[in-house]
PDB file of C-alpha atoms in Angstrom:
ATOM      1  CA  UNK Y 407       8.257 -17.674  -7.470  1.00  0.00           C
ATOM      2  CA  UNK Y 408      11.195 -19.948  -6.651  1.00  0.00           C
ATOM      3  CA  UNK Y 409      14.027 -19.363  -8.875  1.00  0.00           C
ATOM      4  CA  UNK Y 410      17.054 -21.260  -9.934  1.00  0.00           C
ATOM      5  CA  UNK Y 411      19.440 -19.985  -7.370  1.00  0.00           C
ATOM      6  CA  UNK Y 412      22.378 -20.299  -9.776  1.00  0.00           C
ATOM      7  CA  UNK Y 413      20.815 -17.879 -12.407  1.00  0.00           C
ATOM      8  CA  UNK Y 414      20.369 -15.523  -9.374  1.00  0.00           C
ATOM      9  CA  UNK Y 415      23.785 -15.777  -8.120  1.00  0.00           C
ATOM     10  CA  UNK Y 416      24.959 -15.208 -11.945  1.00  0.00           C
ATOM     11  CA  UNK Y 417      22.789 -12.087 -12.009  1.00  0.00           C
ATOM     12  CA  UNK Y 418      24.125 -10.981  -8.583  1.00  0.00           C
ATOM     13  CA  UNK Y 419      27.789 -11.540 -10.132  1.00  0.00           C
ATOM     14  CA  UNK Y 420      26.963  -9.061 -12.901  1.00  0.00           C
ATOM     15  CA  UNK Y 421      25.640 -11.517 -15.606  1.00  0.00           C
ATOM     16  CA  UNK Y 422      22.964  -9.101 -17.352  1.00  0.00           C
ATOM     17  CA  UNK Y 423      21.561 -12.164 -19.115  1.00  0.00           C
ATOM     18  CA  UNK Y 424      20.627 -13.983 -16.009  1.00  0.00           C
ATOM     19  CA  UNK Y 425      18.766 -10.953 -14.589  1.00  0.00           C
ATOM     20  CA  UNK Y 426      16.969 -10.514 -17.811  1.00  0.00           C
ATOM     21  CA  UNK Y 427      15.835 -13.903 -17.696  1.00  0.00           C
ATOM     22  CA  UNK Y 428      14.846 -13.420 -13.988  1.00  0.00           C
ATOM     23  CA  UNK Y 429      12.657 -10.426 -14.922  1.00  0.00           C
ATOM     24  CA  UNK Y 430      11.258 -12.304 -17.731  1.00  0.00           C
ATOM     25  CA  UNK Y 431      10.117 -15.028 -15.349  1.00  0.00           C
ATOM     26  CA  UNK Y 432       8.621 -12.520 -13.015  1.00  0.00           C
ATOM     27  CA  UNK Y 433       6.890 -10.271 -16.030  1.00  0.00           C
ATOM     28  CA  UNK Y 434       3.319 -11.326 -15.399  1.00  0.00           C
ATOM     29  CA  UNK Y 435       3.517 -11.018 -11.551  1.00  0.00           C
ATOM     30  CA  UNK Y 436       5.076  -7.450 -11.667  1.00  0.00           C
ATOM     31  CA  UNK Y 437       2.498  -6.469 -14.470  1.00  0.00           C
ATOM     32  CA  UNK Y 438      -0.410  -7.592 -12.059  1.00  0.00           C
ATOM     33  CA  UNK Y 439       0.906  -6.071  -9.223  1.00  0.00           C
ATOM     34  CA  UNK Y 440       1.826  -2.732 -10.835  1.00  0.00           C
ATOM     35  CA  UNK Y 441      -1.446  -2.548 -12.444  1.00  0.00           C
ATOM     36  CA  UNK Y 442      -3.263  -3.120  -9.247  1.00  0.00           C
ATOM     37  CA  UNK Y 443      -1.225  -0.286  -7.538  1.00  0.00           C
ATOM     38  CA  UNK Y 444      -1.229   2.476 -10.390  1.00  0.00           C
ATOM     39  CA  UNK Y 445      -4.706   1.562 -12.197  1.00  0.00           C
ATOM     40  CA  UNK Y 446      -3.723   1.768 -15.880  1.00  0.00           C
ATOM     41  CA  UNK Y 447      -1.598  -0.164 -18.538  1.00  0.00           C
ATOM     42  CA  UNK Y 448       0.721   2.883 -19.338  1.00  0.00           C
ATOM     43  CA  UNK Y 449       1.598   3.576 -15.945  1.00  0.00           C
ATOM     44  CA  UNK Y 450       2.116  -0.236 -15.172  1.00  0.00           C
ATOM     45  CA  UNK Y 451       4.342  -0.737 -17.808  1.00  0.00           C
ATOM     46  CA  UNK Y 452       6.355   2.529 -16.938  1.00  0.00           C
ATOM     47  CA  UNK Y 453       6.725   1.267 -13.227  1.00  0.00           C
ATOM     48  CA  UNK Y 454       8.034  -2.141 -14.611  1.00  0.00           C
ATOM     49  CA  UNK Y 455      10.690  -0.446 -16.686  1.00  0.00           C
ATOM     50  CA  UNK Y 456      11.680   1.500 -13.608  1.00  0.00           C
ATOM     51  CA  UNK Y 457      11.813  -1.521 -11.458  1.00  0.00           C
ATOM     52  CA  UNK Y 458      14.052  -3.537 -14.049  1.00  0.00           C
ATOM     53  CA  UNK Y 459      16.230  -0.453 -14.193  1.00  0.00           C
ATOM     54  CA  UNK Y 460      16.370  -0.179 -10.078  1.00  0.00           C
ATOM     55  CA  UNK Y 461      17.154  -3.961 -10.131  1.00  0.00           C
ATOM     56  CA  UNK Y 462      19.769  -3.712 -12.787  1.00  0.00           C
ATOM     57  CA  UNK Y 463      21.646  -0.783 -10.842  1.00  0.00           C
ATOM     58  CA  UNK Y 464      21.105  -2.605  -7.366  1.00  0.00           C
ATOM     59  CA  UNK Y 465      21.371  -6.392  -7.856  1.00  0.00           C
ATOM     60  CA  UNK Y 466      24.751  -6.414  -6.079  1.00  0.00           C
ATOM     61  CA  UNK Y 467      23.200  -5.276  -3.014  1.00  0.00           C
ATOM     62  CA  UNK Y 468      20.920  -8.261  -2.861  1.00  0.00           C
ATOM     63  CA  UNK Y 469      21.927  -9.858   0.351  1.00  0.00           C
ATOM     64  CA  UNK Y 470      19.998 -13.172   0.237  1.00  0.00           C
ATOM     65  CA  UNK Y 471      19.472 -14.919  -3.036  1.00  0.00           C
ATOM     66  CA  UNK Y 472      16.507 -16.900  -1.667  1.00  0.00           C
ATOM     67  CA  UNK Y 473      14.422 -13.783  -1.630  1.00  0.00           C
ATOM     68  CA  UNK Y 474      15.024 -12.447  -5.112  1.00  0.00           C
ATOM     69  CA  UNK Y 475      11.251 -12.181  -5.853  1.00  0.00           C
ATOM     70  CA  UNK Y 476      10.649 -10.558  -2.607  1.00  0.00           C
ATOM     71  CA  UNK Y 477      13.380  -7.825  -3.260  1.00  0.00           C
ATOM     72  CA  UNK Y 478      12.022  -7.261  -6.632  1.00  0.00           C
ATOM     73  CA  UNK Y 479       8.522  -6.640  -5.389  1.00  0.00           C
ATOM     74  CA  UNK Y 480       9.626  -4.239  -2.838  1.00  0.00           C
ATOM     75  CA  UNK Y 481      11.280  -2.315  -5.610  1.00  0.00           C
ATOM     76  CA  UNK Y 482       8.151  -2.277  -7.509  1.00  0.00           C
ATOM     77  CA  UNK Y 483       6.143  -1.164  -4.741  1.00  0.00           C
ATOM     78  CA  UNK Y 484       8.400   1.695  -4.237  1.00  0.00           C
ATOM     79  CA  UNK Y 485       8.190   2.514  -7.973  1.00  0.00           C
ATOM     80  CA  UNK Y 486       4.500   2.491  -7.775  1.00  0.00           C
ATOM     81  CA  UNK Y 487       4.410   4.965  -4.789  1.00  0.00           C
ATOM     82  CA  UNK Y 488       6.851   7.146  -6.278  1.00  0.00           C
ATOM     83  CA  UNK Y 489       4.908   7.330  -9.535  1.00  0.00           C
ATOM     84  CA  UNK Y 490       1.504   7.972  -7.478  1.00  0.00           C
ATOM     85  CA  UNK Y 491       3.333  10.500  -5.629  1.00  0.00           C
ATOM     86  CA  UNK Y 492       4.474  12.475  -8.563  1.00  0.00           C
ATOM     87  CA  UNK Y 493       0.975  12.323 -10.316  1.00  0.00           C
ATOM     88  CA  UNK Y 494      -0.671  13.585  -6.842  1.00  0.00           C
ATOM     89  CA  UNK Y 495      -2.486  10.432  -6.375  1.00  0.00           C
ATOM     90  CA  UNK Y 496      -0.474   9.224  -3.332  1.00  0.00           C
ATOM     91  CA  UNK Y 497      -2.337   8.649  -0.296  1.00  0.00           C
ATOM     92  CA  UNK Y 498      -0.866  10.622   2.503  1.00  0.00           C
ATOM     93  CA  UNK Y 499      -0.398   8.608   5.829  1.00  0.00           C
ATOM     94  CA  UNK Y 500       0.106  11.512   8.109  1.00  0.00           C
ATOM     95  CA  UNK Y 501      -3.213  11.827  10.081  1.00  0.00           C
ATOM     96  CA  UNK Y 502      -3.735  15.578   9.798  1.00  0.00           C
ATOM     97  CA  UNK Y 503      -3.081  15.562   6.203  1.00  0.00           C
ATOM     98  CA  UNK Y 504      -5.540  12.738   5.703  1.00  0.00           C
ATOM     99  CA  UNK Y 505      -8.267  14.425   7.700  1.00  0.00           C
ATOM    100  CA  UNK Y 506      -7.580  17.947   5.638  1.00  0.00           C
ATOM    101  CA  UNK Y 507      -8.193  15.856   2.368  1.00  0.00           C
ATOM    102  CA  UNK Y 508     -11.509  14.352   3.759  1.00  0.00           C
ATOM    103  CA  UNK Y 509     -12.829  17.681   4.990  1.00  0.00           C
ATOM    104  CA  UNK Y 510     -12.031  19.241   1.577  1.00  0.00           C
ATOM    105  CA  UNK Y 511     -14.062  16.697  -0.143  1.00  0.00           C
ATOM    106  CA  UNK Y 512     -17.121  18.335  -1.965  1.00  0.00           C
ATOM    107  CA  UNK Y 513     -19.843  15.437  -2.065  1.00  0.00           C
ATOM    108  CA  UNK Y 514     -20.304  15.135   1.651  1.00  0.00           C
ATOM    109  CA  UNK Y 515     -23.294  13.151   2.521  1.00  0.00           C
ATOM    110  CA  UNK Y 516     -25.431  14.330   5.470  1.00  0.00           C
ATOM    111  CA  UNK Y 517     -24.115  11.838   8.025  1.00  0.00           C
ATOM    112  CA  UNK Y 518     -20.458  12.914   7.224  1.00  0.00           C
ATOM    113  CA  UNK Y 519     -20.030  15.371  10.104  1.00  0.00           C
ATOM    114  CA  UNK Y 520     -20.984  12.835  12.586  1.00  0.00           C
ATOM    115  CA  UNK Y 521     -18.665  10.366  11.258  1.00  0.00           C
ATOM    116  CA  UNK Y 522     -15.617  12.730  10.844  1.00  0.00           C
ATOM    117  CA  UNK Y 523     -16.437  13.708  14.724  1.00  0.00           C
ATOM    118  CA  UNK Y 524     -16.114  10.127  15.403  1.00  0.00           C
ATOM    119  CA  UNK Y 525     -13.050   9.740  13.670  1.00  0.00           C
ATOM    120  CA  UNK Y 526     -11.339  12.636  15.219  1.00  0.00           C
ATOM    121  CA  UNK Y 527     -11.907  11.213  18.385  1.00  0.00           C
ATOM    122  CA  UNK Y 528      -9.928   8.058  17.594  1.00  0.00           C
ATOM    123  CA  UNK Y 529      -6.358   7.420  18.200  1.00  0.00           C
ATOM    124  CA  UNK Y 530      -4.141   8.619  15.480  1.00  0.00           C
ATOM    125  CA  UNK Y 531      -2.936   5.200  14.655  1.00  0.00           C
ATOM    126  CA  UNK Y 532      -6.586   3.989  14.607  1.00  0.00           C
ATOM    127  CA  UNK Y 533      -7.880   6.784  12.366  1.00  0.00           C
ATOM    128  CA  UNK Y 534      -5.046   6.546   9.842  1.00  0.00           C
ATOM    129  CA  UNK Y 535      -5.966   2.807   9.212  1.00  0.00           C
ATOM    130  CA  UNK Y 536      -9.578   3.203   9.333  1.00  0.00           C
ATOM    131  CA  UNK Y 537      -9.328   6.103   6.587  1.00  0.00           C
ATOM    132  CA  UNK Y 538      -6.725   4.033   4.295  1.00  0.00           C
ATOM    133  CA  UNK Y 539      -8.845   0.951   4.601  1.00  0.00           C
ATOM    134  CA  UNK Y 540     -12.183   2.456   4.100  1.00  0.00           C
ATOM    135  CA  UNK Y 541     -11.888   5.594   2.312  1.00  0.00           C
ATOM    136  CA  UNK Y 542      -8.849   4.695   0.141  1.00  0.00           C
ATOM    137  CA  UNK Y 543      -9.657   0.845  -0.421  1.00  0.00           C
ATOM    138  CA  UNK Y 544      -6.333  -0.161   0.385  1.00  0.00           C
ATOM    139  CA  UNK Y 545      -5.523  -3.707   1.616  1.00  0.00           C
ATOM    140  CA  UNK Y 546      -4.063  -4.292   4.986  1.00  0.00           C
ATOM    141  CA  UNK Y 547      -0.685  -5.347   3.435  1.00  0.00           C
ATOM    142  CA  UNK Y 548      -0.664  -2.173   1.493  1.00  0.00           C
ATOM    143  CA  UNK Y 549      -1.442  -0.157   4.738  1.00  0.00           C
ATOM    144  CA  UNK Y 550       1.275  -1.862   6.353  1.00  0.00           C
ATOM    145  CA  UNK Y 551       3.825  -1.058   3.659  1.00  0.00           C
ATOM    146  CA  UNK Y 552       2.729   2.704   3.697  1.00  0.00           C
ATOM    147  CA  UNK Y 553       2.827   3.027   7.387  1.00  0.00           C
ATOM    148  CA  UNK Y 554       5.988   0.695   7.842  1.00  0.00           C
ATOM    149  CA  UNK Y 555       4.311  -1.225  10.545  1.00  0.00           C
ATOM    150  CA  UNK Y 556       3.540  -5.169  10.804  1.00  0.00           C
ATOM    151  CA  UNK Y 557       0.534  -6.465   9.431  1.00  0.00           C
ATOM    152  CA  UNK Y 558      -0.755  -7.863  12.596  1.00  0.00           C
ATOM    153  CA  UNK Y 559      -0.314  -4.275  14.033  1.00  0.00           C
ATOM    154  CA  UNK Y 560      -2.819  -3.019  11.327  1.00  0.00           C
ATOM    155  CA  UNK Y 561      -5.264  -5.721  11.737  1.00  0.00           C
ATOM    156  CA  UNK Y 562      -5.152  -5.159  15.468  1.00  0.00           C
ATOM    157  CA  UNK Y 563      -5.542  -1.309  14.984  1.00  0.00           C
ATOM    158  CA  UNK Y 564      -8.149  -1.928  12.471  1.00  0.00           C
ATOM    159  CA  UNK Y 565     -10.171  -4.036  14.731  1.00  0.00           C
ATOM    160  CA  UNK Y 566     -10.053  -1.841  17.792  1.00  0.00           C
ATOM    161  CA  UNK Y 567     -10.856   1.399  15.598  1.00  0.00           C
ATOM    162  CA  UNK Y 568     -13.862  -0.442  14.272  1.00  0.00           C
ATOM    163  CA  UNK Y 569     -14.978  -1.535  18.064  1.00  0.00           C
ATOM    164  CA  UNK Y 570     -14.406   2.112  19.121  1.00  0.00           C
ATOM    165  CA  UNK Y 571     -16.156   3.655  16.282  1.00  0.00           C
ATOM    166  CA  UNK Y 572     -19.321   1.257  16.861  1.00  0.00           C
ATOM    167  CA  UNK Y 573     -19.384   2.532  20.472  1.00  0.00           C
ATOM    168  CA  UNK Y 574     -19.114   6.059  19.621  1.00  0.00           C
ATOM    169  CA  UNK Y 575     -21.643   6.177  16.591  1.00  0.00           C
ATOM    170  CA  UNK Y 576     -24.364   3.734  18.342  1.00  0.00           C
ATOM    171  CA  UNK Y 577     -26.295   6.804  20.040  1.00  0.00           C
ATOM    172  CA  UNK Y 578     -26.288   8.858  16.595  1.00  0.00           C
ATOM    173  CA  UNK Y 579     -28.536   8.635  13.803  1.00  0.00           C
ATOM    174  CA  UNK Y 580     -25.844   7.257  11.595  1.00  0.00           C
ATOM    175  CA  UNK Y 581     -26.030   3.634  12.973  1.00  0.00           C
ATOM    176  CA  UNK Y 582     -29.495   1.832  13.271  1.00  0.00           C
ATOM    177  CA  UNK Y 583     -30.454  -0.688  15.623  1.00  0.00           C
ATOM    178  CA  UNK Y 584     -30.304  -3.226  13.310  1.00  0.00           C
ATOM    179  CA  UNK Y 585     -26.711  -2.605  11.951  1.00  0.00           C
ATOM    180  CA  UNK Y 586     -23.943  -5.379  11.992  1.00  0.00           C
ATOM    181  CA  UNK Y 587     -20.403  -5.105  12.029  1.00  0.00           C
TER     182      UNK Y 587
END
């Protein structure tokens, strides 16, 4: 959202009312983003409250007033991940921890060992992207934030991982002759 730069400048200079008006303007988008991350209304409202607090405390650190919205959303995303981590719902991005969690799942279908074997053969960077994208239903941009890598790198790793998995699984019973990717 494009903001009045004068209002942002006032907020950076310590005007609480200016910051409040900026937060009110971003309210709907903050709520929608928080809800998409944490999954319920109460947690989303808590995250927005924490984001507003962090914004109030750190507004003087805003380097470029043109990027106020971006700055604010980065705070929101960090607060979402902090909350999810506290609740034990944070998705680990360390490949060993991801594999341990996958293996500990109780409801394994019959084809799971073949798929897990194929996953374990992938490069760690490919494995992490596949697991986060398919097992945890994260978007490419969310994976980029979690792994602290560019979106383009995530897309490339996902494409290469899919290609490698297709090659590895073609001989198994898991992939039929008519499957398309």
